[in-house]
Amino acid sequence: MGNRQHPSGKLGKAITVAVILGLLASAPAMAQARRVVVIKVDGLPYRMVERFVHETDPRTGKSRLPWMKRLFYDQGTRLANFYVRGMSLSAPSWNLLDTGQHLQIKGNVEYDRYTLYSYDYLNFFPFFLNNALSRREDMPSAELLDELGIPLLIDAYGENERFQSYQLNQRGVGWLTLQKALTNRFTSRSPRELLDEWTMGLDARGLPLEQFEREIVGRLDDPAYRYLDYYTTEFDHATHHNRDRDTHLRALQNVDALIGRIWTAIERSPLADETALVVVSDHGTNTDERVYSQGYSLIELLRSAAGGGHHVLTKRRPLMDYSIKGAYPFVPLITTTSKESYYLKDESADYPTALLDFDGNERASIHLRDSDLNLLHILFQQLARKDLSPQVRQAANRAFFATVERRRAEWEKMLAEMREELGALRREIDRQSAMLAVLKSNGATRSESRRNRESVRLAARVSFWQTQERGYAEYIGALSRLLALRGEGFDPRRLKVEELIPRRSMGDGNTIHQLQNYVVGVAAGGLALAGDGSLDMEKSFRRVDYFSLLGRITVRNNVQKGIANRPVDFVAVRVPREALAGALNADELPDQDAIWLYGAGDRQALILARQAQSGELSLRYLPIAYLTGQADGAVRFQRIGWKESLPLKLWEDEKLRAPESDRARWLNEWHTELEWLRAAHETEYANAIIGLHEQFARHPTASLDAARPGLSQDERLLARFRARQRRLVEADLLILANNHWNFDVRGFNPGGNHGSFFRVSTHSTLMFVGGENTGIRRGAVIEEPYDSLSFVPTIFRLTGQLPNGEITPALWQDGFRQFPGRIIEELFDPAKQTPPPVAGSSADNR
Amino acid sequence: MNTATPLQKIRKALCALLVIILLLPAARLAALAQEAKQPDADAEGESVTGFRLERLPVAEGAELLTIFGKLGSDNGGEEAPLLSVLRDTLGDEERENDLLRYVWTFSYTRPTLTQRAAAAVPFLYNRVGNKKSAGKDAPPPLLDLAASRQAVWNKLFWNALQNVLFDSGGFAVKASSRAYRRNHSDYRKAHIVRALAILSLYQSETGAEPVFTDVEKREIGARLLLTDKALGGYVDDIYLERYYQKQSSETLDVRGHNWELLRQRAEAEKLYFEPLALPDGSATHALLWVARSDLERYRGRRFNGRFLNIANPWRDGRLRKWKGYVETRHFDAESRPVPPATPGAQAVELIPLAIYGLDHPKIPILLVDFRDALNPKKREASRRATEDVARNVLLLSRFGDLYYFLGRAVYDFVTDRRGVDINQPSRFRAYSQLKLLLSLSEGIAPQLREDVGERLERVSLNPLENDTEAEVKLARAQYEALMEYARRPDGLAAQIERDRGAEMVKLAHGRAARVFLRAANILSFGFYTHREEVTPELRARLGLNRALAHHRRFLREVVKSTPQIEVVWNVDEVRRSLQFIADHAAEVDGDTAQLAARVFAATEDDAARRLALDCLYRINSKRAKRELVKVYMDERLEARWRELSAEYLRLAVREQQRISSSDVKAISLTIGH
C-alpha cells in the first residue's frame, strides 16, 4: 500500500512534470534580449575574421583577435555562411540588413532616366549641410524607404530608446556628438599625448568614431536604451587601399579592441544579462595579398569612337584626388565629354548619352539614352542640313516619322499616365504643404524637437516631389511636342532640337535589340537609300553591339599572375517575360522577367524565376548561346548543353553540392532559392543566382501596389507613380568585373574591391553574443547558409518582438510587415539541426 | 682700423667655427683603453634570396648585428655589407635590459673635403665625384636609437643658429650654409630610406630565427621614420609600433596607387608596363616601354603626358632611329610575358622609355627618361631652385611674408592636388631605393642596369652622393673599418662604455642638473658631453633601470590596449612585470604606482591583482598610497581586495612611508591602525 498512490496524485505529478518539461522546453523561446547593441562593420569578410581569430599572436600567446575569439567563438554564436543577398555593395546591402525586406535600392547611386535626378546614397556632405539648414532630416536612402513605406530596424524603437551612429540609413545628425568629439579629443589626452599625436599625424577620421563609442558606453548605463548601433567603414577603407595582411590585421584589431571595450561596458551595465551584442557586415571584399586589383575605365570606353562616342555622366569625379574640383564635397553630376562623339560634339552639357555608376567597383551600371532618341536626334540634324538631296531628305523625313510612329502608342500611353500621376502628385503636394503649415504652427501635443523633425521630413519630401514634378513636366513636354509633329511641312531648320528631344534625359530604357544595334551616329558614308527609295536603316547609321563590345575588351599589360586580360566577367540585363514566350517550353516559362547573362557569344545563360502561391521562389539556370533581340521585342537564342566557362561557372565548380552522378540533370531543373543557396553557396559565385534575381526583380510593397484595395484614386495614382520611379532608375546594363578587376575611375583601389557576386565579395559576417538571459547559444557555429534578409527578423526574434514568427501589434503599428527572410533559429535552439544538403551530393566527397 | 662690433665678432667666430665643422671630418670617437678581445663573427641563417645576418660580440657586453645582401650578378654577384645595428646587452643574457644603439648603413660615409665644399655652393645641383677611400676611421652612424631626443635638440639648435646668425650674415653665408645643411640632410635622409628598405627586406626575407624581436624591428623602423619629424625624437616608445605600422601601410598604399596609376596610364597610351621588384617581390619602381612595331602603327597618335611626364613617343623621331638599349620580350595570347619557347608566344621588341619610383606621394615619380637625360633633373631641381631663389635671393620667407606665404600655399596646393610632377617633395627617396634595387635585384638585364645606373648618377643633385660602384666599395671598406673598430679595445667597446656613462647621468643627477648638462652639450656643439664614471654599482643600477623601463613600457602598452587584460595578454607576462616592479619598488616613482593601479583595475586575475596591490604598497610614494586608498574606497570591489588594500595601508602607515596628510587622515578615520 505504501507505494500506492491515489490516481489523482499521479495525475497531479504527471501534470507537474509536464508543466516543468514544458517550461524547460520553452525556455529558449522565452529567453530574450531587452537590449541590442549592433556593431556594423562595413565590408568585413568572414574569411578574414576566421583566419585571424585562429592565428596566435606570438607576443601575447592569444588569438590575434582576442575579443572576437572570446565573445563570438567561445561565448557566442557565429554564422559560417552569411551572405549579402544581391550585389555586394554598401547602399543596397545595408538597405537589406536594415529593413529585412527585399531590395529596393539597387546601387550606391541611382539615376532617374527621364530627369537625370541622382539618388546618391553615400554622400554625407549634402545631407549634413541640409540638416544644418533644417532642410533634411534623413539620409537619402532612409528618405526613399520612408517614401516606399519600409521602416528601418531602428524605427522599432522610440527616439529615447535608441542611439544611432552616422551611417547610410541615418536619421538625424547628432551635432552635439561632433562638438563633443572635438572637445573630448583634446580634454581626454595629456599634453604629451596630444603632442605625440600631432607628431605622428592626427587621425581626423577617428574623431567622431571615438565619440560614438563614448556615447554608446555612456548610454549603456541607462536601461531605457534598447537599441544602440555603431557603424564603421574603417576596415572597408583599409581593404580598398591596401592589400597587405598587416594593414588588414591592424584594421581588424581596431574593431576587435572596440568590441572589447563595448562588451566590457555592457558587462558593467545594469542590463548586462539581457543585452545582446551583434557584429554584422554588409558584404565581404575581394582582396588578395599577392594581387593588386586592376582598374578599367568604362568612361574611356564609352567616350571612345568604338564605344559610341558618348558624353558620360557620373556621380563620382574621375581621378577625384588629382583634380582641384575634387576637393569640392558636394559633388554634382560630372560630365566627361567625348571628343569622338559622332553627332553631339560640344553638346555634352545638354545631351549626355550615357550614365555610369561604378561604385563598389567590381560592377558598373550603365544607362544609355534610348537608341530611338539618338536616331531621331541624328535624323533631325541631317534634315536640318541644306545639302541633302531631295530623295535622301524625303527618305530621312519618312524614317523620322516612322520612328515616331513606331513608338507612338507606347509614348502616348506613358504620357497619359504620367499626366494623371503628376496631377495626383500636385494635389498631394498641396495637401502636404497645408499639413506642413499646420505642423509648423501647432506643436501643442508633441515635443518641440519631434515636431521640428517631422516638419523637416515633410518639407524635404514636398521639396523632392516638387523637383520631380518639374523634371518630369519638362520631359513629357518635349515628348508631347515630338508626338505632335506632322510629316507634312516638317522643317527642322525652323525648330530647335531641344524642344523635341528632351535635354539631359535618357528617355526610356533600351531593349536588347536596341543594345545590340545601338545607334551612335551617321554612317561614314552618310545617309544611304535602299532600293525602294526609303532610308537604308542598316547602312545609314553607325551602330554598336554593347554585349559584343564589352565581352571583347582585353588589355595588353597583363603583369600579374592568375589575372585574366579581360576586365569584364559577364553582362546582365533584364529580359521581359513576354519576350521569352515564344522561345521557352511550357515548363520553362517564368512568371516574371528573366535575366540574361552574357559572357561571350557562345557562353550565355538565362536565369528564370517563378513564385509559388505560398510565395516560395523557384529559379532555373538555362545555358544558352547567341541570344539576339528582335525588333518586335522578342528574343531568340540557341540552347546549349552544360559546359565550362558559362556565366557563374557552376558546371566546373567542385564545390557545387549537386548530385555527382547527374549534375546536368540537377542543374537543368527548377529549384527553390533555398535549394540553390544550399547547393551553391560555397562555389566561386555563392548565391549569385539568388542575388541576381534580387537585384533585377521588382519587389512589390504596399506603397508601390496600385491595385491594393481601399485606395483612393489619388493614392492609386501615386502608388503607380512610385512604381514608375523605381523602374526609371533601372539601368540598361549591369556589368560584372572579372576576378581582381574593377571599374573605379574616381581613383585607384588597388587593395581590393567588392560589388560583384563572387563569394569572396558576398560572404559576410554575422556574430552574436549575449548575457545570460538572452538565450544566445554559447560556442556555436551555424553552418546553414543565410542571407541578409534574415538579419532583422532574427534581431526581433532575439528581442521577443517576433513571437512565433508573427509581428507584434507594436511593430505593425510602426509599419513593419511580414519578413521574407528566415529567422536564424539555430541561434537559440541547440536542437535545431542544419538541414542536409541537396540529396545525394556532398562537396566534401569530391 | 677694426670697427666690428662684439656681435659681429661673435658672428664671424661662429661662422669660422661652422666652416671648420663643415670641413673637418666628423669628430672622431675618443678612445678608452680596454682589454683587447678578438670578437668572433657568428653567421645566422641566410635567406633564399641572399640576405644574411652576422652577429659579432663586442667587448664590454654588446653585439653588432650586420645584414649582408647579395648584389646583382653584374655587381659581381657577391654579398656586400648593408647595415649594422649595435645592441648593448650589458654583457648578460637578459633581453629586458638590452638597448639598441647605433645604426650604420655602410654606404653612408663622411664626405670628402671637395664634396663638402661643393655641397656648400648655392645652386650647385650636381655630383662632384666620388669618395675614393673610406679611410680607417669607424664609419659615421646614421642614427643613435637611444638618443633620439638629443637629435631633436640638435636640430632645433642648428635651425635657431641658421635663422638667427647665418641668415643675417649676408647672401654668401646664408646661401652656403643653407645649401650645405640641405644637402647634408638629404644625404642622410636618403640613407635612412635605404636603411628602412634593407630592414624591411631582411624582415621579409630571412628564414632564420629573428635576431631582432618584433618590437625591436618596429622600434628601429619607427625611430628612423621619425627622424623626419621636428619632435620625432620625443614620441613615446609605446607609440612606435603603431607609428611604424601606420607609416608602412601608408607607403604600401601609395605604392599600390602609383602601381595602378602607371599601369592604367601605360594601357591608355598603348605602352608596356613592367614593375621592378626588390628581392622580396615588392615592386617599388616600374619601367615603361614602347614596342618598336607600335611606333608606325600609332604614328602621330595623341598622347596624354599627364602623370607620365615624358614626350609623346608617337611623334618622336628619335625613337624611330633608336640605337640605344632594346629588349625582345614574348607574350602569350592573354598578353602575359612568357619564355620565348612558349608555343604561340609573340615576340615584341621593346624600347625603354622611362623609370618611375612608386613610393613617391601622390604620383609615380619620373627617375629616368631614356630620351631626355635632363628631364628628371629639371623636375627635381625646379623645387630646389624655387626655394633657393625665394629664400636666398629674394629673401622671402613663408613666415615673414604674407603674400609669399599665400601665393606659395596656393601654388603648392594646386601642384600637389593635381599631381604635377614638378615642385614635388624631393625624389631622393625614390633614387635611393632605385640604387638599392639596381644593386640587389636580379630581374634587370645587366646592360640595362648599367645604363640606368649611369643615368642615375647624372641625375643626382647632391654633391655629397657617391655613385653605386663607389658605394659598394665604400660599404665594404667601411664595414672592415667598423669591424676593426669593434675589435679595438679603445674602439667600439670604449664608445659603449662612454655611452653608458652618459646614460647613467639620469641615475646620478636630478632633473635640474640634467637640464644644465644638456644645455652645455648643445651649446658646445656636442663637444662636451657629461658622463658618469662607470662603476660596478652604477652599471648594475643601469641594468636594473633599463629592465624597469622595459616592464613599465610593457605594462603601459597592456593597460592602454584593453579594458580586460587577461583576454588580450598572457597574464603570466603581466604578473612577471608586476613582480619585477614590486621587487624593485625602491627604484620606481609615482607614475609606476599609477600604472600598477591601472593594471589592478583592468584585470580579474587574482595573482595579478595581488601583485598590483603589492606594488602599491612597496612603492614608497604618496601617489602609490593614494591609489591604495582609492582601491579601499571603491565599493564596487569585492571585500577581499578592499581588505587587502586596507592591510597594506596600515602597514605603510606603521612603516612611516610617504603618504599625503589627507590620505593619512582618511586611513586613520576609515581603516584605523
Coordinates of N, CA, C and O in Angstrom, one line a residue, chain A residues 761-808:
Chain A
S761 N 33.3 38.3 -52.2 CA 32.7 39.6 -52.0 C 31.3 39.6 -51.3 O 30.9 40.6 -50.7
T762 N 30.6 38.5 -51.4 CA 29.3 38.4 -50.8 C 29.3 37.7 -49.5 O 28.4 37.9 -48.7
H763 N 30.4 37.0 -49.2 CA 30.4 36.3 -47.9 C 30.8 37.2 -46.8 O 31.8 37.8 -46.7
S764 N 29.8 37.4 -45.9 CA 29.9 38.5 -44.9 C 29.9 37.9 -43.5 O 30.1 36.7 -43.3
T765 N 29.8 38.8 -42.6 CA 30.0 38.4 -41.2 C 28.7 38.7 -40.3 O 28.1 39.8 -40.5
L766 N 28.3 37.8 -39.5 CA 27.3 38.0 -38.6 C 27.6 37.1 -37.3 O 27.7 35.9 -37.4
M767 N 27.7 37.8 -36.2 CA 28.1 37.1 -35.0 C 27.3 37.7 -33.8 O 27.0 38.9 -33.8
F768 N 27.0 36.8 -32.9 CA 26.2 37.2 -31.7 C 26.8 36.7 -30.4 O 27.4 35.7 -30.3
V769 N 26.6 37.6 -29.4 CA 26.9 37.1 -28.0 C 26.0 37.9 -27.1 O 25.5 39.0 -27.5
G770 N 25.7 37.3 -26.0 CA 24.7 37.9 -25.2 C 24.8 37.5 -23.7 O 25.5 36.6 -23.4
G771 N 24.2 38.3 -22.9 CA 24.1 38.0 -21.5 C 23.3 36.7 -21.2 O 22.7 36.1 -22.1
E772 N 23.3 36.3 -20.0 CA 22.7 35.0 -19.6 C 21.3 34.9 -20.0 O 20.9 33.8 -20.4
N773 N 20.5 35.9 -20.0 CA 19.1 35.8 -20.3 C 18.7 36.0 -21.7 O 17.5 36.1 -22.0
T774 N 19.7 36.2 -22.6 CA 19.3 36.5 -24.0 C 19.0 35.2 -24.8 O 18.4 35.3 -25.8
G775 N 19.4 34.1 -24.3 CA 19.1 32.8 -25.0 C 20.1 32.5 -26.1 O 19.9 31.6 -26.9
I776 N 21.1 33.4 -26.3 CA 22.0 33.1 -27.4 C 22.9 32.0 -27.0 O 23.5 31.9 -25.9
R777 N 23.1 31.1 -28.0 CA 23.9 29.9 -27.7 C 25.4 30.3 -27.5 O 25.8 31.2 -28.1
R778 N 26.1 29.4 -26.8 CA 27.5 29.7 -26.5 C 28.3 28.8 -27.3 O 28.0 27.6 -27.4
G779 N 29.4 29.3 -27.9 CA 30.4 28.5 -28.6 C 29.8 27.8 -29.8 O 30.3 26.7 -30.1
A780 N 28.8 28.3 -30.4 CA 28.1 27.6 -31.5 C 28.5 28.3 -32.9 O 28.8 29.5 -33.0
V781 N 28.6 27.4 -33.9 CA 28.9 27.9 -35.2 C 27.8 27.4 -36.1 O 27.5 26.2 -36.1
I782 N 27.1 28.2 -36.8 CA 26.0 27.8 -37.6 C 26.5 27.7 -39.1 O 26.9 28.6 -39.7
E783 N 26.4 26.5 -39.6 CA 26.9 26.2 -40.9 C 25.8 26.5 -42.0 O 26.1 26.7 -43.1
E784 N 24.6 26.4 -41.6 CA 23.5 26.6 -42.6 C 23.6 28.0 -43.2 O 23.8 29.0 -42.4
P785 N 23.6 28.1 -44.5 CA 23.7 29.4 -45.1 C 22.5 30.3 -44.9 O 21.3 29.8 -45.0
Y786 N 22.7 31.5 -44.6 CA 21.7 32.5 -44.5 C 22.1 33.8 -45.3 O 23.2 33.9 -45.6
D787 N 21.1 34.6 -45.6 CA 21.5 35.9 -46.2 C 20.9 37.1 -45.5 O 20.3 36.9 -44.4
S788 N 21.2 38.3 -46.0 CA 20.9 39.5 -45.3 C 19.4 39.6 -44.9 O 19.1 40.3 -43.9
L789 N 18.5 39.0 -45.6 CA 17.1 39.1 -45.2 C 16.8 38.5 -43.8 O 15.8 38.8 -43.3
S790 N 17.7 37.7 -43.3 CA 17.5 37.0 -42.0 C 17.8 37.9 -40.9 O 17.5 37.6 -39.7
F791 N 18.5 39.0 -41.1 CA 19.1 39.8 -40.0 C 18.0 40.4 -39.1 O 17.9 40.2 -37.9
V792 N 17.1 41.2 -39.8 CA 16.1 41.9 -38.9 C 15.2 41.0 -38.2 O 14.9 41.1 -37.0
P793 N 14.6 40.0 -38.9 CA 13.7 39.1 -38.2 C 14.4 38.4 -37.0 O 13.8 38.1 -36.0
T794 N 15.6 38.1 -37.2 CA 16.4 37.4 -36.1 C 16.6 38.3 -35.0 O 16.5 37.9 -33.8
I795 N 16.9 39.6 -35.3 CA 17.0 40.5 -34.2 C 15.7 40.7 -33.4 O 15.6 40.7 -32.2
F796 N 14.6 40.7 -34.2 CA 13.3 40.9 -33.5 C 12.9 39.6 -32.7 O 12.3 39.6 -31.7
R797 N 13.4 38.5 -33.3 CA 13.1 37.2 -32.5 C 13.9 37.2 -31.2 O 13.5 36.8 -30.2
L798 N 15.1 37.8 -31.3 CA 16.0 37.8 -30.2 C 15.4 38.7 -29.1 O 15.5 38.5 -27.9
T799 N 14.8 39.8 -29.5 CA 14.2 40.7 -28.6 C 12.8 40.4 -28.2 O 12.1 41.2 -27.5
G800 N 12.3 39.3 -28.7 CA 10.9 38.9 -28.4 C 9.9 39.8 -29.1 O 8.7 39.7 -28.8
Q801 N 10.3 40.5 -30.2 CA 9.3 41.3 -30.9 C 8.7 40.5 -32.1 O 7.9 41.1 -32.8
L802 N 9.1 39.2 -32.2 CA 8.5 38.4 -33.3 C 8.1 37.1 -32.7 O 8.6 36.0 -33.1
P803 N 7.2 37.1 -31.8 CA 6.8 35.8 -31.2 C 6.2 34.9 -32.2 O 5.3 35.3 -33.0
N804 N 6.6 33.6 -32.2 CA 6.1 32.6 -33.2 C 6.2 33.1 -34.6 O 5.4 32.8 -35.5
G805 N 7.1 34.0 -34.9 CA 7.3 34.5 -36.3 C 6.3 35.5 -36.7 O 6.3 36.0 -37.8
E806 N 5.4 35.9 -35.7 CA 4.4 36.9 -36.1 C 4.8 38.3 -35.6 O 5.4 38.4 -34.5
I807 N 4.4 39.3 -36.3 CA 4.8 40.6 -36.0 C 3.9 41.1 -34.8 O 2.7 40.9 -34.9
T808 N 4.5 41.7 -33.8 CA 3.6 42.2 -32.7 C 2.8 43.4 -33.2 O 3.2 44.1 -34.1

